[in-house]
PDB file of C-alpha atoms in Angstrom:
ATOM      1  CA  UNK V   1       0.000   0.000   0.000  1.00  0.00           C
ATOM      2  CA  UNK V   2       2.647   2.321   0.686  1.00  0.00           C
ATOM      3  CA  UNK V   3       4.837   2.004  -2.696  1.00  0.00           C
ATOM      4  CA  UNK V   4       1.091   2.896  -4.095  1.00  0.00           C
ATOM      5  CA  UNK V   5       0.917   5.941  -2.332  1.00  0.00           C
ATOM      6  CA  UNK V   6       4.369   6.380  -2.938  1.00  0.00           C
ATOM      7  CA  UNK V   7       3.867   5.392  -6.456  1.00  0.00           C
ATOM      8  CA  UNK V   8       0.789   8.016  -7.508  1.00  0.00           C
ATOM      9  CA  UNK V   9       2.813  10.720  -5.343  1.00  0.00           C
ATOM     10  CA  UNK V  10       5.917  10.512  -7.542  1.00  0.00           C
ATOM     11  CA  UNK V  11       3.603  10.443 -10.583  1.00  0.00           C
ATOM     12  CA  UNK V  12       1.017  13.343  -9.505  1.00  0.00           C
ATOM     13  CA  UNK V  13       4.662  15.141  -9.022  1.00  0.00           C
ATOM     14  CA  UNK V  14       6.201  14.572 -12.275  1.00  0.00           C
ATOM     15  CA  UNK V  15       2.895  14.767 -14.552  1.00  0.00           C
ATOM     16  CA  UNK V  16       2.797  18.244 -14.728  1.00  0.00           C
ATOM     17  CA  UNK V  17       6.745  18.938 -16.087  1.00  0.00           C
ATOM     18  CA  UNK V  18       6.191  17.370 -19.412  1.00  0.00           C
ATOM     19  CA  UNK V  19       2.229  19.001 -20.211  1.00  0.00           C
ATOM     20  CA  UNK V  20       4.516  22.043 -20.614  1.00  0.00           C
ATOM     21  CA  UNK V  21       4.325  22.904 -24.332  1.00  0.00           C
ATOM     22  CA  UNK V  22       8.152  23.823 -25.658  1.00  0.00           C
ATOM     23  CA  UNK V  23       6.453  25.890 -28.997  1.00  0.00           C
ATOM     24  CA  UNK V  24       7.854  29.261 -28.929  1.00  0.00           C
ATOM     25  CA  UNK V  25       5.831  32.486 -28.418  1.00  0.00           C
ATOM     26  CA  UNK V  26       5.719  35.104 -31.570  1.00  0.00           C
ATOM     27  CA  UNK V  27       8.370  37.590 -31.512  1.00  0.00           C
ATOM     28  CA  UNK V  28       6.426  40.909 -30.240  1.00  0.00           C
ATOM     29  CA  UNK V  29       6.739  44.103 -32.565  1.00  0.00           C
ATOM     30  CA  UNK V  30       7.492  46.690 -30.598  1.00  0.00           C
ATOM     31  CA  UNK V  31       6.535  49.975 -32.690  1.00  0.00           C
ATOM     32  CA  UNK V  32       8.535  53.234 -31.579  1.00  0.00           C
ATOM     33  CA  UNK V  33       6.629  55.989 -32.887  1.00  0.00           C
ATOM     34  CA  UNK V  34       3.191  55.206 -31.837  1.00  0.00           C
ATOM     35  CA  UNK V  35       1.896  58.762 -32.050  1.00  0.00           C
ATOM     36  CA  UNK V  36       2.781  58.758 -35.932  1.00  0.00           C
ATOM     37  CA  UNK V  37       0.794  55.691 -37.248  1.00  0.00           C
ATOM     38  CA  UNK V  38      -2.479  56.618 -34.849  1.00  0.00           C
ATOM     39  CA  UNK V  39      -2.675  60.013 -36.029  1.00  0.00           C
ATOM     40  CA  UNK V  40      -1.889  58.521 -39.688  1.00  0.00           C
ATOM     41  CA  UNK V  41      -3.692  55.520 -39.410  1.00  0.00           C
ATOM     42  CA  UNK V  42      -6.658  55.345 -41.764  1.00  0.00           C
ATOM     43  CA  UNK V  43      -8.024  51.695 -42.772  1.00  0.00           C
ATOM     44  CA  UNK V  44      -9.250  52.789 -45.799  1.00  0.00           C
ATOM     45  CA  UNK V  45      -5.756  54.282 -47.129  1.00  0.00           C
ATOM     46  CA  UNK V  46      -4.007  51.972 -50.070  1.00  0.00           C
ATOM     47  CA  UNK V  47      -1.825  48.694 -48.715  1.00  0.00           C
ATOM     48  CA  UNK V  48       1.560  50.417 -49.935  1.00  0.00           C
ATOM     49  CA  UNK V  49       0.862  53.649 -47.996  1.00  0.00           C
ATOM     50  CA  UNK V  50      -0.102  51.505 -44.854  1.00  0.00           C
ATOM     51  CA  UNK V  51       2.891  49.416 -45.843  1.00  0.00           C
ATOM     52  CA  UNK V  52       5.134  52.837 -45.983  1.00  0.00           C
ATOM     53  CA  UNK V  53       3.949  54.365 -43.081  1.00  0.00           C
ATOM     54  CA  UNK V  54       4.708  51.390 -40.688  1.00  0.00           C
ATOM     55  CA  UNK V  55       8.324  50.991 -42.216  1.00  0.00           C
ATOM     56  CA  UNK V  56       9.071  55.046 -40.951  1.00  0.00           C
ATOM     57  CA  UNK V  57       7.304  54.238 -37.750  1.00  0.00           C
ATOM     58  CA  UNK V  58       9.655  51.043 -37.117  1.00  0.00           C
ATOM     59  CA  UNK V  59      12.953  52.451 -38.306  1.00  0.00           C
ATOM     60  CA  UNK V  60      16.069  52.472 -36.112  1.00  0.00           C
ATOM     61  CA  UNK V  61      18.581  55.093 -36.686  1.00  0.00           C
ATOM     62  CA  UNK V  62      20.782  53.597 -35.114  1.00  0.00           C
ATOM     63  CA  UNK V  63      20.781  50.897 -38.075  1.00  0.00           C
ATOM     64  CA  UNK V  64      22.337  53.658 -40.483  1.00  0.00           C
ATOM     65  CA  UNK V  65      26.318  53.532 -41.021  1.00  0.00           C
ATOM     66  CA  UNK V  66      26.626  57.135 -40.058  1.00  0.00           C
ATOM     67  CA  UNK V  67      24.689  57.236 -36.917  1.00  0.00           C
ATOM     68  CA  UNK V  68      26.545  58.844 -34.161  1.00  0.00           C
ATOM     69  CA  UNK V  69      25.489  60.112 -30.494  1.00  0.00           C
ATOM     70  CA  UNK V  70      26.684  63.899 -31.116  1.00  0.00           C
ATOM     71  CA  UNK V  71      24.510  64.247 -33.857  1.00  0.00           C
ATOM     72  CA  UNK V  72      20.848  65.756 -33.237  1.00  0.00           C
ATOM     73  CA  UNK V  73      18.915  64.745 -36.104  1.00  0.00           C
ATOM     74  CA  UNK V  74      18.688  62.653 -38.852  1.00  0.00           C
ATOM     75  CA  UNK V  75      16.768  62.381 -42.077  1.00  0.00           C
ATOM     76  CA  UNK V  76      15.820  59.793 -44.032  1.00  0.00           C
ATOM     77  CA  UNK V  77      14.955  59.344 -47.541  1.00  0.00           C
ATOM     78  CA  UNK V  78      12.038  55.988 -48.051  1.00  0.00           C
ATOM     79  CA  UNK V  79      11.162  55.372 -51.848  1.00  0.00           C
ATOM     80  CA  UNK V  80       8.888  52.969 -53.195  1.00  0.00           C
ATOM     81  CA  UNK V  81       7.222  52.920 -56.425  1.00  0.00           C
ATOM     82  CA  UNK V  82       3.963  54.361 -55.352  1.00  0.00           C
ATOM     83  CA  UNK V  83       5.450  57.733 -53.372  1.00  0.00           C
ATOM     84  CA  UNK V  84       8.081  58.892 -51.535  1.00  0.00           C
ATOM     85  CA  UNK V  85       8.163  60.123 -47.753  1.00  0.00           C
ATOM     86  CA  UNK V  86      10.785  62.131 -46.065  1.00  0.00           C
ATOM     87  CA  UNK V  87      11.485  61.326 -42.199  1.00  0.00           C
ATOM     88  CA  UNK V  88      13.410  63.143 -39.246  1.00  0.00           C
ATOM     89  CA  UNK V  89      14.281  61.265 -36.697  1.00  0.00           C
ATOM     90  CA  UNK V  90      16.020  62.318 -33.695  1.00  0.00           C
ATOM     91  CA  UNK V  91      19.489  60.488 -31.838  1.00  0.00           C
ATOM     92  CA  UNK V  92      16.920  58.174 -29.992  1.00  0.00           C
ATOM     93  CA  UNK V  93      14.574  57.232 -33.073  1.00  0.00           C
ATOM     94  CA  UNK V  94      11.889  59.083 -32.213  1.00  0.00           C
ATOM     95  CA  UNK V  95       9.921  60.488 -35.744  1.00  0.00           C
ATOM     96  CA  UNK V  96      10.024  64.280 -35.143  1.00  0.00           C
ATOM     97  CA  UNK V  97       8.434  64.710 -39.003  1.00  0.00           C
ATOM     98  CA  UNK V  98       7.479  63.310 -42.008  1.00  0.00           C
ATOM     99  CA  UNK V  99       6.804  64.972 -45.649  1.00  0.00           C
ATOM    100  CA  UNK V 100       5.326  62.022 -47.901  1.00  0.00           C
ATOM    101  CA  UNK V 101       4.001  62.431 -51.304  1.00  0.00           C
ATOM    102  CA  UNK V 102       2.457  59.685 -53.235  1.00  0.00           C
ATOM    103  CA  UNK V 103       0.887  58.863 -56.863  1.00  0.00           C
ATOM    104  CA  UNK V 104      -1.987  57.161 -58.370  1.00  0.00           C
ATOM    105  CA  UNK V 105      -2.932  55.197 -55.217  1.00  0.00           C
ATOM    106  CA  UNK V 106      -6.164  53.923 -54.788  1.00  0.00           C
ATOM    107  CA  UNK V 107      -8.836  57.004 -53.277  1.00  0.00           C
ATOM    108  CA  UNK V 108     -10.559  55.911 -50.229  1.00  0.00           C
ATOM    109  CA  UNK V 109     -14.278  55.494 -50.697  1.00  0.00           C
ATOM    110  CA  UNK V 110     -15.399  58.920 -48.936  1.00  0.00           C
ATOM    111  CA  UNK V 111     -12.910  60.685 -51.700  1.00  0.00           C
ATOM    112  CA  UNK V 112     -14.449  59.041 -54.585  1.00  0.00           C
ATOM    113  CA  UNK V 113     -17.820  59.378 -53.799  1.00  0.00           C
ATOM    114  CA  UNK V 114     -17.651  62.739 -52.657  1.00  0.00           C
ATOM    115  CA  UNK V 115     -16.024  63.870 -56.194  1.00  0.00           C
ATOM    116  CA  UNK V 116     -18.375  61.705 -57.785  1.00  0.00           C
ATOM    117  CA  UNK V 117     -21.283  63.662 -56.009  1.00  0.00           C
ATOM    118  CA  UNK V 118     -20.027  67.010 -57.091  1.00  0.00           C
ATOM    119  CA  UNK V 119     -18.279  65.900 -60.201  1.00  0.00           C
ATOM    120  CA  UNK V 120     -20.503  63.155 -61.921  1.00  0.00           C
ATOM    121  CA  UNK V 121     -20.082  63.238 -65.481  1.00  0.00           C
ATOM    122  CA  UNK V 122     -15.924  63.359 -64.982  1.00  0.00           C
ATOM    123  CA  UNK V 123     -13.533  60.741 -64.499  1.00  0.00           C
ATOM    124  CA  UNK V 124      -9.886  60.761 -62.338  1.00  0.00           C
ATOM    125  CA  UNK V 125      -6.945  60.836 -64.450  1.00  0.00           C
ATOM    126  CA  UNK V 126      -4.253  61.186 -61.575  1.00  0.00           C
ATOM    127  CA  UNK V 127      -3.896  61.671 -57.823  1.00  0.00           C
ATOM    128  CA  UNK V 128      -1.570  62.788 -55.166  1.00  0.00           C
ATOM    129  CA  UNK V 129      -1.838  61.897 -52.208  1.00  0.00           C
ATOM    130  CA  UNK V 130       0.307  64.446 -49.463  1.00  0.00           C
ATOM    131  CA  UNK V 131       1.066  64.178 -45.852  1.00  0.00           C
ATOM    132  CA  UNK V 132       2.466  66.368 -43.310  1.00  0.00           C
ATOM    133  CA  UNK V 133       3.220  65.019 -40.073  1.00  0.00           C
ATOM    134  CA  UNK V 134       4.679  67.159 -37.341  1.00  0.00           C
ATOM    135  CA  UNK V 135       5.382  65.874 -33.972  1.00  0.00           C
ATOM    136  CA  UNK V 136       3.310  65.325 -31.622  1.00  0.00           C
ATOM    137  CA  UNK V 137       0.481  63.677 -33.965  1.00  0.00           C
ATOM    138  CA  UNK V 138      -0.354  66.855 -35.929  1.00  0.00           C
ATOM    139  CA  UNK V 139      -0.875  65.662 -39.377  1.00  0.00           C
ATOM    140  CA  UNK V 140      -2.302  67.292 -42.620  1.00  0.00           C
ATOM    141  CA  UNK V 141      -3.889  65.047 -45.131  1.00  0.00           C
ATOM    142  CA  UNK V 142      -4.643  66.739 -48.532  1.00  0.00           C
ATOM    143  CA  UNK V 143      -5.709  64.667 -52.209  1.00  0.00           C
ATOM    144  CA  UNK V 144      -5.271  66.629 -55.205  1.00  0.00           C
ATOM    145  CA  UNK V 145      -6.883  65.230 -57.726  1.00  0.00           C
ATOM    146  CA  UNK V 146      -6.705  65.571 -62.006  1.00  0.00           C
ATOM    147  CA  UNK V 147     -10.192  65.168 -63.172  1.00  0.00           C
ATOM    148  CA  UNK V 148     -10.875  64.942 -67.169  1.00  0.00           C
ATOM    149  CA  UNK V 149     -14.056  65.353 -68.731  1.00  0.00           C
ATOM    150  CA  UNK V 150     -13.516  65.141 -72.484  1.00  0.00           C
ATOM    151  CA  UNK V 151     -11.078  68.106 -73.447  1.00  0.00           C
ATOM    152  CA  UNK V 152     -11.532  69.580 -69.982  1.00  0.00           C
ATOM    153  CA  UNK V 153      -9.125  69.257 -66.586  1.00  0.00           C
ATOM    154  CA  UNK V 154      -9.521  70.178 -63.676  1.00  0.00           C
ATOM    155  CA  UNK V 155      -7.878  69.849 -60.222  1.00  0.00           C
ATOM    156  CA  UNK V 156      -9.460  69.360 -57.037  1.00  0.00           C
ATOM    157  CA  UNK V 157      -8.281  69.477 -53.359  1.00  0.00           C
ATOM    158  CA  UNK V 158      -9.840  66.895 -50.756  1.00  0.00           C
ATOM    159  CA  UNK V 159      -8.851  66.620 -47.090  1.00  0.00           C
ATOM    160  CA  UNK V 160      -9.302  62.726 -45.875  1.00  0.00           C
ATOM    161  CA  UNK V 161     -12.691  62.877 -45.335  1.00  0.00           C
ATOM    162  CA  UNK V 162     -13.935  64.082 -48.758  1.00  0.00           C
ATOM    163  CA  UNK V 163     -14.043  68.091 -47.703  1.00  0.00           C
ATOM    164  CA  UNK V 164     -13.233  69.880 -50.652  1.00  0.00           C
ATOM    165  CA  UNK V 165     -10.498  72.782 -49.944  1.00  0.00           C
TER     166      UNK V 165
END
């Protein structure tokens, strides 16, 4: 009777070491400049600009080959096909401003359908798309738009929310 006791002790004892699963957690993403993508941050912007945008909000400058303590602030050039955004970033990483510019993206639906509204017989030949971020999360969104209509252009401004300016 005792080596069963003995028995289920040793076994109630050593049961619970190998339920342990060994799988690794997912590395975390730890995202430095916060303040940039919320004040950016619009679900209905194109996949490369989200894309974009998270790559300036992630980068290290301590990464670069120049990067040095003494120096105040940096700036850094991101290009992709779609648009181009210029960064400042201070000796700690910390996005101080962005100027980004991109081209022919894809219009969220507010943008279309308020220049459809106002604008129905014409169609959208090009678009910019510019932002303006200054730190702390003050951010100017602006579309100008190239809209044809037979022989006839026109450009439009739009702020984010389909407000012409």
């Amino acid at each position: 009777m005792k080596k069963l006791i003995l028995g289920l002790l040793i076994l109630g004892f050593t049961t619970p070491l190998f339920a342990q699963d060994p799988t690794q957690l997912p590395e975390v993403v730890i995202v430095h400049n916060y303040k940039y993508l919320d004040a950016s941050n619009n679900s209905e912007l194109a996949i490369p600009v989200q894309n974009m945008q998270f790559k300036v909000s992630d980068f290290n400058v301590k990464t670069l080959d120049i990067y040095t303590e003494e120096n105040d602030y940096y700036e850094v050039y991101f290009i992709i096909p779609e648009g181009k955004v210029l960064a400042t970033y201070d000796n700690k990483s910390n996005l101080l401003k962005t100027a980004e510019r991109y081209k022919d993206i894809k219009l969220p639906v507010k943008v279309r359908q308020a220049i459809a509204k106002r604008f129905p017989q014409w169609a959208i030949s090009k678009n910019i798309y510019l932002v303006h971020y200054y730190e702390p999360s003050d951010i100017r969104k602006v579309y100008k738009i190239t809209l044809d209509n037979e022989n006839q252009r026109i450009r439009v401004k739009l702020d984010e929310n389909g407000n012409f300016i």
